[in-house]
mmCIF file with all atom_site columns, C-alpha atoms and ligand atoms in Angstrom:
data_model
loop_
_atom_site.group_PDB
_atom_site.id
_atom_site.type_symbol
_atom_site.label_atom_id
_atom_site.label_alt_id
_atom_site.label_comp_id
_atom_site.label_asym_id
_atom_site.label_entity_id
_atom_site.label_seq_id
_atom_site.pdbx_PDB_ins_code
_atom_site.Cartn_x
_atom_site.Cartn_y
_atom_site.Cartn_z
_atom_site.occupancy
_atom_site.B_iso_or_equiv
_atom_site.pdbx_formal_charge
_atom_site.auth_seq_id
_atom_site.auth_comp_id
_atom_site.auth_asym_id
_atom_site.auth_atom_id
_atom_site.pdbx_PDB_model_num
ATOM   1   C  CA  . MET A 1 1   ? 11.402  10.497  -17.983 1.00 82.00 ? 1   MET A CA  1
ATOM   2   C  CA  . HIS A 1 2   ? 12.383  6.930   -18.746 1.00 95.00 ? 2   HIS A CA  1
ATOM   3   C  CA  . ARG A 1 3   ? 15.386  6.680   -16.478 1.00 97.00 ? 3   ARG A CA  1
ATOM   4   C  CA  . ILE A 1 4   ? 15.948  8.289   -13.097 1.00 98.00 ? 4   ILE A CA  1
ATOM   5   C  CA  . HIS A 1 5   ? 18.883  8.366   -10.724 1.00 98.00 ? 5   HIS A CA  1
ATOM   6   C  CA  . ILE A 1 6   ? 18.379  8.301   -6.930  1.00 98.00 ? 6   ILE A CA  1
ATOM   7   C  CA  . LEU A 1 7   ? 21.439  8.477   -4.675  1.00 98.00 ? 7   LEU A CA  1
ATOM   8   C  CA  . ASP A 1 8   ? 23.674  5.649   -5.963  1.00 97.00 ? 8   ASP A CA  1
ATOM   9   C  CA  . LYS A 1 9   ? 21.129  3.797   -8.099  1.00 98.00 ? 9   LYS A CA  1
ATOM   10  C  CA  . ASP A 1 10  ? 19.524  3.939   -11.539 1.00 98.00 ? 10  ASP A CA  1
ATOM   11  C  CA  . PHE A 1 11  ? 15.896  3.090   -12.136 1.00 98.00 ? 11  PHE A CA  1
ATOM   12  C  CA  . GLU A 1 12  ? 13.961  2.508   -15.355 1.00 98.00 ? 12  GLU A CA  1
ATOM   13  C  CA  . ILE A 1 13  ? 10.303  3.261   -15.892 1.00 98.00 ? 13  ILE A CA  1
ATOM   14  C  CA  . SER A 1 14  ? 8.178   0.128   -15.543 1.00 98.00 ? 14  SER A CA  1
ATOM   15  C  CA  . MET A 1 15  ? 4.639   1.431   -15.155 1.00 98.00 ? 15  MET A CA  1
ATOM   16  C  CA  . THR A 1 16  ? 3.209   4.694   -16.425 1.00 98.00 ? 16  THR A CA  1
ATOM   17  C  CA  . ASN A 1 17  ? 0.773   6.763   -14.421 1.00 98.00 ? 17  ASN A CA  1
ATOM   18  C  CA  . GLU A 1 18  ? -1.853  6.020   -17.081 1.00 98.00 ? 18  GLU A CA  1
ATOM   19  C  CA  . THR A 1 19  ? -1.609  2.292   -16.372 1.00 98.00 ? 19  THR A CA  1
ATOM   20  C  CA  . ILE A 1 20  ? -1.571  2.890   -12.617 1.00 98.00 ? 20  ILE A CA  1
ATOM   21  C  CA  . GLN A 1 21  ? -4.751  4.994   -12.871 1.00 98.00 ? 21  GLN A CA  1
ATOM   22  C  CA  . GLN A 1 22  ? -6.546  2.270   -14.857 1.00 98.00 ? 22  GLN A CA  1
ATOM   23  C  CA  . LYS A 1 23  ? -5.665  -0.336  -12.245 1.00 98.00 ? 23  LYS A CA  1
ATOM   24  C  CA  . VAL A 1 24  ? -6.524  1.894   -9.273  1.00 99.00 ? 24  VAL A CA  1
ATOM   25  C  CA  . LYS A 1 25  ? -9.860  2.765   -10.868 1.00 98.00 ? 25  LYS A CA  1
ATOM   26  C  CA  . ALA A 1 26  ? -10.669 -0.917  -11.444 1.00 98.00 ? 26  ALA A CA  1
ATOM   27  C  CA  . LEU A 1 27  ? -9.830  -1.649  -7.804  1.00 98.00 ? 27  LEU A CA  1
ATOM   28  C  CA  . ALA A 1 28  ? -12.057 1.226   -6.655  1.00 98.00 ? 28  ALA A CA  1
ATOM   29  C  CA  . GLN A 1 29  ? -14.931 -0.238  -8.655  1.00 98.00 ? 29  GLN A CA  1
ATOM   30  C  CA  . ARG A 1 30  ? -14.605 -3.521  -6.755  1.00 98.00 ? 30  ARG A CA  1
ATOM   31  C  CA  . ILE A 1 31  ? -14.619 -1.621  -3.448  1.00 98.00 ? 31  ILE A CA  1
ATOM   32  C  CA  . ASN A 1 32  ? -17.610 0.466   -4.584  1.00 98.00 ? 32  ASN A CA  1
ATOM   33  C  CA  . HIS A 1 33  ? -19.474 -2.754  -5.296  1.00 98.00 ? 33  HIS A CA  1
ATOM   34  C  CA  . ASP A 1 34  ? -18.545 -4.525  -2.048  1.00 98.00 ? 34  ASP A CA  1
ATOM   35  C  CA  . TYR A 1 35  ? -19.183 -1.586  0.291   1.00 98.00 ? 35  TYR A CA  1
ATOM   36  C  CA  . GLN A 1 36  ? -22.536 -0.455  -1.104  1.00 96.00 ? 36  GLN A CA  1
ATOM   37  C  CA  . GLY A 1 37  ? -24.711 0.685   1.784   1.00 95.00 ? 37  GLY A CA  1
ATOM   38  C  CA  . LYS A 1 38  ? -21.844 0.350   4.288   1.00 97.00 ? 38  LYS A CA  1
ATOM   39  C  CA  . ASN A 1 39  ? -19.904 3.019   6.140   1.00 95.00 ? 39  ASN A CA  1
ATOM   40  C  CA  . PRO A 1 40  ? -16.235 1.972   6.001   1.00 98.00 ? 40  PRO A CA  1
ATOM   41  C  CA  . ILE A 1 41  ? -13.218 3.748   7.371   1.00 98.00 ? 41  ILE A CA  1
ATOM   42  C  CA  . MET A 1 42  ? -10.040 3.675   5.309   1.00 98.00 ? 42  MET A CA  1
ATOM   43  C  CA  . VAL A 1 43  ? -6.694  3.597   7.092   1.00 97.00 ? 43  VAL A CA  1
ATOM   44  C  CA  . CYS A 1 44  ? -3.883  4.887   4.879   1.00 97.00 ? 44  CYS A CA  1
ATOM   45  C  CA  . ILE A 1 45  ? -0.544  3.433   5.936   1.00 97.00 ? 45  ILE A CA  1
ATOM   46  C  CA  . LEU A 1 46  ? 2.131   6.116   5.878   1.00 97.00 ? 46  LEU A CA  1
ATOM   47  C  CA  . ASN A 1 47  ? 4.397   6.966   4.284   1.00 96.00 ? 47  ASN A CA  1
ATOM   48  C  CA  . GLY A 1 48  ? 4.275   4.833   1.154   1.00 97.00 ? 48  GLY A CA  1
ATOM   49  C  CA  . ALA A 1 49  ? 0.523   4.671   0.540   1.00 98.00 ? 49  ALA A CA  1
ATOM   50  C  CA  . PHE A 1 50  ? -0.176  8.399   0.479   1.00 98.00 ? 50  PHE A CA  1
ATOM   51  C  CA  . MET A 1 51  ? -0.350  8.759   -3.296  1.00 98.00 ? 51  MET A CA  1
ATOM   52  C  CA  . PHE A 1 52  ? -2.249  5.521   -3.881  1.00 99.00 ? 52  PHE A CA  1
ATOM   53  C  CA  . ALA A 1 53  ? -4.786  6.416   -1.175  1.00 98.00 ? 53  ALA A CA  1
ATOM   54  C  CA  . ALA A 1 54  ? -5.268  9.914   -2.634  1.00 98.00 ? 54  ALA A CA  1
ATOM   55  C  CA  . ASP A 1 55  ? -6.117  8.464   -6.052  1.00 98.00 ? 55  ASP A CA  1
ATOM   56  C  CA  . LEU A 1 56  ? -8.117  5.497   -4.758  1.00 98.00 ? 56  LEU A CA  1
ATOM   57  C  CA  . VAL A 1 57  ? -10.535 7.586   -2.678  1.00 98.00 ? 57  VAL A CA  1
ATOM   58  C  CA  . ARG A 1 58  ? -11.204 9.887   -5.609  1.00 98.00 ? 58  ARG A CA  1
ATOM   59  C  CA  . TYR A 1 59  ? -12.563 6.929   -7.595  1.00 98.00 ? 59  TYR A CA  1
ATOM   60  C  CA  . LEU A 1 60  ? -14.976 5.888   -4.833  1.00 98.00 ? 60  LEU A CA  1
ATOM   61  C  CA  . ASP A 1 61  ? -18.648 6.674   -5.199  1.00 97.00 ? 61  ASP A CA  1
ATOM   62  C  CA  . PHE A 1 62  ? -19.376 6.728   -1.457  1.00 97.00 ? 62  PHE A CA  1
ATOM   63  C  CA  . GLN A 1 63  ? -18.004 8.856   1.379   1.00 97.00 ? 63  GLN A CA  1
ATOM   64  C  CA  . PRO A 1 64  ? -15.482 6.859   3.388   1.00 97.00 ? 64  PRO A CA  1
ATOM   65  C  CA  . GLU A 1 65  ? -13.928 8.200   6.514   1.00 97.00 ? 65  GLU A CA  1
ATOM   66  C  CA  . ILE A 1 66  ? -10.191 8.458   5.923   1.00 97.00 ? 66  ILE A CA  1
ATOM   67  C  CA  . THR A 1 67  ? -7.539  8.236   8.602   1.00 96.00 ? 67  THR A CA  1
ATOM   68  C  CA  . PHE A 1 68  ? -3.792  7.669   8.721   1.00 96.00 ? 68  PHE A CA  1
ATOM   69  C  CA  . ALA A 1 69  ? -1.452  5.425   10.645  1.00 96.00 ? 69  ALA A CA  1
ATOM   70  C  CA  . ARG A 1 70  ? 2.226   4.761   10.686  1.00 95.00 ? 70  ARG A CA  1
ATOM   71  C  CA  . PHE A 1 71  ? 3.980   1.641   11.869  1.00 92.00 ? 71  PHE A CA  1
ATOM   72  C  CA  . SER A 1 72  ? 7.626   0.912   12.315  1.00 85.00 ? 72  SER A CA  1
ATOM   73  C  CA  . SER A 1 73  ? 9.097   -2.522  11.978  1.00 74.00 ? 73  SER A CA  1
ATOM   74  C  CA  . TYR A 1 74  ? 11.920  -3.917  13.985  1.00 63.00 ? 74  TYR A CA  1
ATOM   75  C  CA  . GLU A 1 75  ? 14.202  -6.651  12.810  1.00 58.00 ? 75  GLU A CA  1
ATOM   76  C  CA  . GLY A 1 76  ? 14.635  -9.077  15.641  1.00 49.00 ? 76  GLY A CA  1
ATOM   77  C  CA  . THR A 1 77  ? 15.345  -12.693 16.253  1.00 48.00 ? 77  THR A CA  1
ATOM   78  C  CA  . ASP A 1 78  ? 11.663  -13.381 15.740  1.00 53.00 ? 78  ASP A CA  1
ATOM   79  C  CA  . THR A 1 79  ? 11.266  -14.495 12.103  1.00 52.00 ? 79  THR A CA  1
ATOM   80  C  CA  . THR A 1 80  ? 7.805   -12.944 11.823  1.00 57.00 ? 80  THR A CA  1
ATOM   81  C  CA  . GLY A 1 81  ? 9.107   -9.529  12.862  1.00 67.00 ? 81  GLY A CA  1
ATOM   82  C  CA  . LYS A 1 82  ? 7.363   -7.012  15.048  1.00 78.00 ? 82  LYS A CA  1
ATOM   83  C  CA  . VAL A 1 83  ? 5.631   -3.762  14.277  1.00 85.00 ? 83  VAL A CA  1
ATOM   84  C  CA  . THR A 1 84  ? 4.642   -0.929  16.565  1.00 86.00 ? 84  THR A CA  1
ATOM   85  C  CA  . GLU A 1 85  ? 2.244   1.899   15.972  1.00 86.00 ? 85  GLU A CA  1
ATOM   86  C  CA  . VAL A 1 86  ? 4.332   5.078   15.843  1.00 88.00 ? 86  VAL A CA  1
ATOM   87  C  CA  . MET A 1 87  ? 1.505   7.321   14.683  1.00 85.00 ? 87  MET A CA  1
ATOM   88  C  CA  . GLY A 1 88  ? -1.742  6.056   16.067  1.00 81.00 ? 88  GLY A CA  1
ATOM   89  C  CA  . ILE A 1 89  ? -5.267  6.071   14.748  1.00 90.00 ? 89  ILE A CA  1
ATOM   90  C  CA  . THR A 1 90  ? -7.247  8.715   16.589  1.00 88.00 ? 90  THR A CA  1
ATOM   91  C  CA  . THR A 1 91  ? -10.638 7.688   15.201  1.00 90.00 ? 91  THR A CA  1
ATOM   92  C  CA  . SER A 1 92  ? -12.420 4.842   17.001  1.00 95.00 ? 92  SER A CA  1
ATOM   93  C  CA  . LEU A 1 93  ? -12.515 1.625   14.970  1.00 97.00 ? 93  LEU A CA  1
ATOM   94  C  CA  . ALA A 1 94  ? -14.989 -0.107  17.292  1.00 97.00 ? 94  ALA A CA  1
ATOM   95  C  CA  . GLY A 1 95  ? -17.662 -1.832  15.234  1.00 97.00 ? 95  GLY A CA  1
ATOM   96  C  CA  . ARG A 1 96  ? -16.325 -0.338  11.996  1.00 98.00 ? 96  ARG A CA  1
ATOM   97  C  CA  . ASP A 1 97  ? -15.622 -1.893  8.608   1.00 98.00 ? 97  ASP A CA  1
ATOM   98  C  CA  . VAL A 1 98  ? -11.960 -1.077  8.101   1.00 98.00 ? 98  VAL A CA  1
ATOM   99  C  CA  . ILE A 1 99  ? -10.091 -0.997  4.797   1.00 98.00 ? 99  ILE A CA  1
ATOM   100 C  CA  . ILE A 1 100 ? -6.320  -0.824  5.210   1.00 98.00 ? 100 ILE A CA  1
ATOM   101 C  CA  . VAL A 1 101 ? -4.706  1.045   2.336   1.00 98.00 ? 101 VAL A CA  1
ATOM   102 C  CA  . GLU A 1 102 ? -1.103  -0.094  1.855   1.00 98.00 ? 102 GLU A CA  1
ATOM   103 C  CA  . ASP A 1 103 ? 1.446   0.549   -0.877  1.00 98.00 ? 103 ASP A CA  1
ATOM   104 C  CA  . ILE A 1 104 ? 2.991   -2.875  -1.347  1.00 98.00 ? 104 ILE A CA  1
ATOM   105 C  CA  . VAL A 1 105 ? 2.805   -6.322  0.187   1.00 97.00 ? 105 VAL A CA  1
ATOM   106 C  CA  . ASP A 1 106 ? 6.183   -7.976  -0.144  1.00 96.00 ? 106 ASP A CA  1
ATOM   107 C  CA  . THR A 1 107 ? 6.893   -10.690 2.468   1.00 94.00 ? 107 THR A CA  1
ATOM   108 C  CA  . GLY A 1 108 ? 3.528   -9.794  4.013   1.00 95.00 ? 108 GLY A CA  1
ATOM   109 C  CA  . ILE A 1 109 ? 5.114   -9.546  7.464   1.00 93.00 ? 109 ILE A CA  1
ATOM   110 C  CA  . THR A 1 110 ? 4.123   -5.901  7.987   1.00 94.00 ? 110 THR A CA  1
ATOM   111 C  CA  . MET A 1 111 ? 0.431   -6.464  7.250   1.00 96.00 ? 111 MET A CA  1
ATOM   112 C  CA  . TYR A 1 112 ? 0.450   -9.765  9.159   1.00 96.00 ? 112 TYR A CA  1
ATOM   113 C  CA  . ASN A 1 113 ? 1.561   -7.871  12.257  1.00 93.00 ? 113 ASN A CA  1
ATOM   114 C  CA  . VAL A 1 114 ? -0.635  -4.810  11.716  1.00 94.00 ? 114 VAL A CA  1
ATOM   115 C  CA  . LEU A 1 115 ? -3.864  -6.838  11.447  1.00 96.00 ? 115 LEU A CA  1
ATOM   116 C  CA  . PRO A 1 116 ? -4.008  -7.933  15.111  1.00 94.00 ? 116 PRO A CA  1
ATOM   117 C  CA  . LEU A 1 117 ? -3.263  -4.368  16.256  1.00 92.00 ? 117 LEU A CA  1
ATOM   118 C  CA  . LEU A 1 118 ? -6.364  -3.156  14.415  1.00 94.00 ? 118 LEU A CA  1
ATOM   119 C  CA  . GLU A 1 119 ? -8.420  -6.196  15.443  1.00 95.00 ? 119 GLU A CA  1
ATOM   120 C  CA  . ASN A 1 120 ? -7.684  -5.250  19.058  1.00 94.00 ? 120 ASN A CA  1
ATOM   121 C  CA  . LYS A 1 121 ? -9.388  -1.916  18.433  1.00 95.00 ? 121 LYS A CA  1
ATOM   122 C  CA  . GLY A 1 122 ? -12.677 -3.750  17.905  1.00 96.00 ? 122 GLY A CA  1
ATOM   123 C  CA  . ALA A 1 123 ? -13.171 -3.419  14.149  1.00 97.00 ? 123 ALA A CA  1
ATOM   124 C  CA  . ALA A 1 124 ? -16.173 -5.327  12.786  1.00 97.00 ? 124 ALA A CA  1
ATOM   125 C  CA  . SER A 1 125 ? -14.247 -6.296  9.635   1.00 98.00 ? 125 SER A CA  1
ATOM   126 C  CA  . ILE A 1 126 ? -10.787 -5.587  8.244   1.00 98.00 ? 126 ILE A CA  1
ATOM   127 C  CA  . LYS A 1 127 ? -9.774  -5.861  4.598   1.00 98.00 ? 127 LYS A CA  1
ATOM   128 C  CA  . ILE A 1 128 ? -6.469  -5.040  2.953   1.00 98.00 ? 128 ILE A CA  1
ATOM   129 C  CA  . ALA A 1 129 ? -6.249  -2.951  -0.211  1.00 98.00 ? 129 ALA A CA  1
ATOM   130 C  CA  . CYS A 1 130 ? -2.783  -2.669  -1.698  1.00 98.00 ? 130 CYS A CA  1
ATOM   131 C  CA  . LEU A 1 131 ? -1.451  -1.108  -4.840  1.00 98.00 ? 131 LEU A CA  1
ATOM   132 C  CA  . LEU A 1 132 ? 1.129   -3.796  -5.470  1.00 98.00 ? 132 LEU A CA  1
ATOM   133 C  CA  . GLN A 1 133 ? 1.968   -7.284  -4.371  1.00 98.00 ? 133 GLN A CA  1
ATOM   134 C  CA  . LYS A 1 134 ? 4.997   -9.471  -5.052  1.00 97.00 ? 134 LYS A CA  1
ATOM   135 C  CA  . PRO A 1 135 ? 3.312   -12.885 -4.756  1.00 95.00 ? 135 PRO A CA  1
ATOM   136 C  CA  . GLU A 1 136 ? 6.597   -14.793 -5.085  1.00 95.00 ? 136 GLU A CA  1
ATOM   137 C  CA  . LYS A 1 137 ? 7.869   -13.255 -1.856  1.00 95.00 ? 137 LYS A CA  1
ATOM   138 C  CA  . LEU A 1 138 ? 4.907   -13.851 0.445   1.00 96.00 ? 138 LEU A CA  1
ATOM   139 C  CA  . GLN A 1 139 ? 6.148   -15.580 3.609   1.00 95.00 ? 139 GLN A CA  1
ATOM   140 C  CA  . VAL A 1 140 ? 3.079   -15.563 5.836   1.00 96.00 ? 140 VAL A CA  1
ATOM   141 C  CA  . ASP A 1 141 ? -0.533  -16.684 5.705   1.00 97.00 ? 141 ASP A CA  1
ATOM   142 C  CA  . LEU A 1 142 ? -2.071  -13.399 4.619   1.00 97.00 ? 142 LEU A CA  1
ATOM   143 C  CA  . THR A 1 143 ? -5.180  -12.693 2.561   1.00 97.00 ? 143 THR A CA  1
ATOM   144 C  CA  . VAL A 1 144 ? -4.884  -9.571  0.454   1.00 98.00 ? 144 VAL A CA  1
ATOM   145 C  CA  . ASP A 1 145 ? -8.479  -8.721  -0.364  1.00 98.00 ? 145 ASP A CA  1
ATOM   146 C  CA  . TYR A 1 146 ? -7.857  -6.023  -2.949  1.00 98.00 ? 146 TYR A CA  1
ATOM   147 C  CA  . CYS A 1 147 ? -4.680  -5.751  -4.993  1.00 98.00 ? 147 CYS A CA  1
ATOM   148 C  CA  . ALA A 1 148 ? -4.392  -3.413  -7.958  1.00 98.00 ? 148 ALA A CA  1
ATOM   149 C  CA  . MET A 1 149 ? -1.376  -5.130  -9.538  1.00 98.00 ? 149 MET A CA  1
ATOM   150 C  CA  . GLU A 1 150 ? 0.936   -8.064  -9.014  1.00 98.00 ? 150 GLU A CA  1
ATOM   151 C  CA  . ILE A 1 151 ? 4.569   -7.449  -9.878  1.00 97.00 ? 151 ILE A CA  1
ATOM   152 C  CA  . PRO A 1 152 ? 7.744   -9.530  -10.114 1.00 96.00 ? 152 PRO A CA  1
ATOM   153 C  CA  . ASN A 1 153 ? 10.294  -9.634  -7.378  1.00 95.00 ? 153 ASN A CA  1
ATOM   154 C  CA  . ASP A 1 154 ? 12.153  -6.374  -8.204  1.00 96.00 ? 154 ASP A CA  1
ATOM   155 C  CA  . PHE A 1 155 ? 12.745  -3.246  -6.141  1.00 97.00 ? 155 PHE A CA  1
ATOM   156 C  CA  . ILE A 1 156 ? 10.590  -0.357  -7.281  1.00 98.00 ? 156 ILE A CA  1
ATOM   157 C  CA  . VAL A 1 157 ? 10.232  3.354   -6.509  1.00 98.00 ? 157 VAL A CA  1
ATOM   158 C  CA  . GLY A 1 158 ? 7.849   6.175   -7.364  1.00 98.00 ? 158 GLY A CA  1
ATOM   159 C  CA  . TYR A 1 159 ? 4.148   6.826   -6.830  1.00 98.00 ? 159 TYR A CA  1
ATOM   160 C  CA  . GLY A 1 160 ? 4.719   7.110   -3.091  1.00 98.00 ? 160 GLY A CA  1
ATOM   161 C  CA  . LEU A 1 161 ? 7.418   4.443   -2.789  1.00 98.00 ? 161 LEU A CA  1
ATOM   162 C  CA  . ASP A 1 162 ? 10.938  5.479   -1.848  1.00 97.00 ? 162 ASP A CA  1
ATOM   163 C  CA  . TYR A 1 163 ? 14.550  4.488   -2.037  1.00 97.00 ? 163 TYR A CA  1
ATOM   164 C  CA  . ASP A 1 164 ? 16.153  5.724   1.182   1.00 96.00 ? 164 ASP A CA  1
ATOM   165 C  CA  . GLY A 1 165 ? 13.592  8.502   1.504   1.00 96.00 ? 165 GLY A CA  1
ATOM   166 C  CA  . PHE A 1 166 ? 13.688  9.730   -2.099  1.00 98.00 ? 166 PHE A CA  1
ATOM   167 C  CA  . GLY A 1 167 ? 11.666  9.057   -5.240  1.00 98.00 ? 167 GLY A CA  1
ATOM   168 C  CA  . ARG A 1 168 ? 8.211   9.168   -3.664  1.00 98.00 ? 168 ARG A CA  1
ATOM   169 C  CA  . ASN A 1 169 ? 7.159   12.153  -5.764  1.00 98.00 ? 169 ASN A CA  1
ATOM   170 C  CA  . TYR A 1 170 ? 7.274   10.508  -9.194  1.00 98.00 ? 170 TYR A CA  1
ATOM   171 C  CA  . LYS A 1 171 ? 3.885   9.853   -10.790 1.00 98.00 ? 171 LYS A CA  1
ATOM   172 C  CA  . ASP A 1 172 ? 5.162   6.734   -12.577 1.00 98.00 ? 172 ASP A CA  1
ATOM   173 C  CA  . ILE A 1 173 ? 6.739   3.584   -11.117 1.00 98.00 ? 173 ILE A CA  1
ATOM   174 C  CA  . TYR A 1 174 ? 10.381  2.744   -11.757 1.00 98.00 ? 174 TYR A CA  1
ATOM   175 C  CA  . THR A 1 175 ? 12.291  -0.508  -11.346 1.00 98.00 ? 175 THR A CA  1
ATOM   176 C  CA  . LEU A 1 176 ? 15.906  -0.820  -10.240 1.00 98.00 ? 176 LEU A CA  1
ATOM   177 C  CA  . ALA A 1 177 ? 18.030  -1.029  -13.401 1.00 97.00 ? 177 ALA A CA  1
ATOM   178 C  CA  . LYS A 1 178 ? 19.927  -4.283  -13.893 1.00 87.00 ? 178 LYS A CA  1
HETATM 179 P  P1  . 5GP B 2 .   ? 6.620   -6.624  3.838   1.00 59.20 ? 201 5GP B P1  1
HETATM 180 O  O1  . 5GP B 2 .   ? 6.451   -6.488  5.312   1.00 59.20 ? 201 5GP B O1  1
HETATM 181 O  O2  . 5GP B 2 .   ? 5.346   -7.084  3.126   1.00 59.20 ? 201 5GP B O2  1
HETATM 182 O  O3  . 5GP B 2 .   ? 7.793   -7.467  3.468   1.00 59.20 ? 201 5GP B O3  1
HETATM 183 O  O4  . 5GP B 2 .   ? 7.034   -5.224  3.288   1.00 59.20 ? 201 5GP B O4  1
HETATM 184 C  C1  . 5GP B 2 .   ? 6.174   -4.224  3.160   1.00 59.20 ? 201 5GP B C1  1
HETATM 185 C  C2  . 5GP B 2 .   ? 6.906   -2.890  3.088   1.00 59.20 ? 201 5GP B C2  1
HETATM 186 O  O5  . 5GP B 2 .   ? 8.228   -2.993  2.538   1.00 59.20 ? 201 5GP B O5  1
HETATM 187 C  C3  . 5GP B 2 .   ? 6.139   -1.980  2.173   1.00 59.20 ? 201 5GP B C3  1
HETATM 188 O  O6  . 5GP B 2 .   ? 5.129   -1.284  2.874   1.00 59.20 ? 201 5GP B O6  1
HETATM 189 C  C4  . 5GP B 2 .   ? 7.235   -1.076  1.656   1.00 59.20 ? 201 5GP B C4  1
HETATM 190 O  O7  . 5GP B 2 .   ? 7.408   -0.009  2.564   1.00 59.20 ? 201 5GP B O7  1
HETATM 191 C  C5  . 5GP B 2 .   ? 8.472   -1.931  1.661   1.00 59.20 ? 201 5GP B C5  1
HETATM 192 N  N1  . 5GP B 2 .   ? 8.760   -2.473  0.312   1.00 59.20 ? 201 5GP B N1  1
HETATM 193 C  C6  . 5GP B 2 .   ? 8.616   -3.736  -0.125  1.00 59.20 ? 201 5GP B C6  1
HETATM 194 N  N2  . 5GP B 2 .   ? 8.976   -3.874  -1.396  1.00 59.20 ? 201 5GP B N2  1
HETATM 195 C  C7  . 5GP B 2 .   ? 9.355   -2.639  -1.813  1.00 59.20 ? 201 5GP B C7  1
HETATM 196 C  C8  . 5GP B 2 .   ? 9.834   -2.111  -3.066  1.00 59.20 ? 201 5GP B C8  1
HETATM 197 O  O8  . 5GP B 2 .   ? 9.993   -2.791  -4.109  1.00 59.20 ? 201 5GP B O8  1
HETATM 198 N  N3  . 5GP B 2 .   ? 10.113  -0.781  -3.095  1.00 59.20 ? 201 5GP B N3  1
HETATM 199 C  C9  . 5GP B 2 .   ? 9.952   0.024   -2.012  1.00 59.20 ? 201 5GP B C9  1
HETATM 200 N  N4  . 5GP B 2 .   ? 10.256  1.314   -2.164  1.00 59.20 ? 201 5GP B N4  1
HETATM 201 N  N5  . 5GP B 2 .   ? 9.515   -0.429  -0.816  1.00 59.20 ? 201 5GP B N5  1
HETATM 202 C  C10 . 5GP B 2 .   ? 9.217   -1.749  -0.731  1.00 59.20 ? 201 5GP B C10 1
HETATM 203 MG MG1 . MG  B 3 .   ? 4.855   0.591   3.523   1.00 59.20 ? 202 MG  B MG1 1
#
């Protein structure tokens, strides 16, 4: 499928699953290298990262613990935004090496606000692994440790990412048609 329609919008394929798999595998190899002999816990950020996390962990050559968290963001007067944990992490992070698994870092505001919440749980180290980043849009001082792909500033769907709740199921990534 080269073109899909979701609600009122058309999207065109911009990245095939084959390309995504190559990039996710390469990212996993970096994580395999850096976490040799360690015992990290991976925190998959719902909903968007579910597909990325499922593929990423299957390319790892160690046995990470895997847990899930969900945060909601509120638009307020505060320019840096605010996020709250709406589905909490039940596993203790105290003293653990944490790898956050996120779908996409756009302005970076979500991850910027999530980091202190996890730091407060006593993690020994926290790194961010994301599938995609739009470097042009970064608004905060955020280090993304592992990024599978950098993309231009366009709205995308598929491979876990949605438009108004739909489109997450596609194995490829699609960009909003111009
Ligand atoms: P940030 O806080 O970095 O601006 O935004 C991060 C969140 O915005 C991502 O986790 C994702 O849910 C959403 N987001 C950002 N860009 C896109 C996009 O192109 N497509 C979709 N579907 N969601 C996006
Ligand atoms: Mg997200």
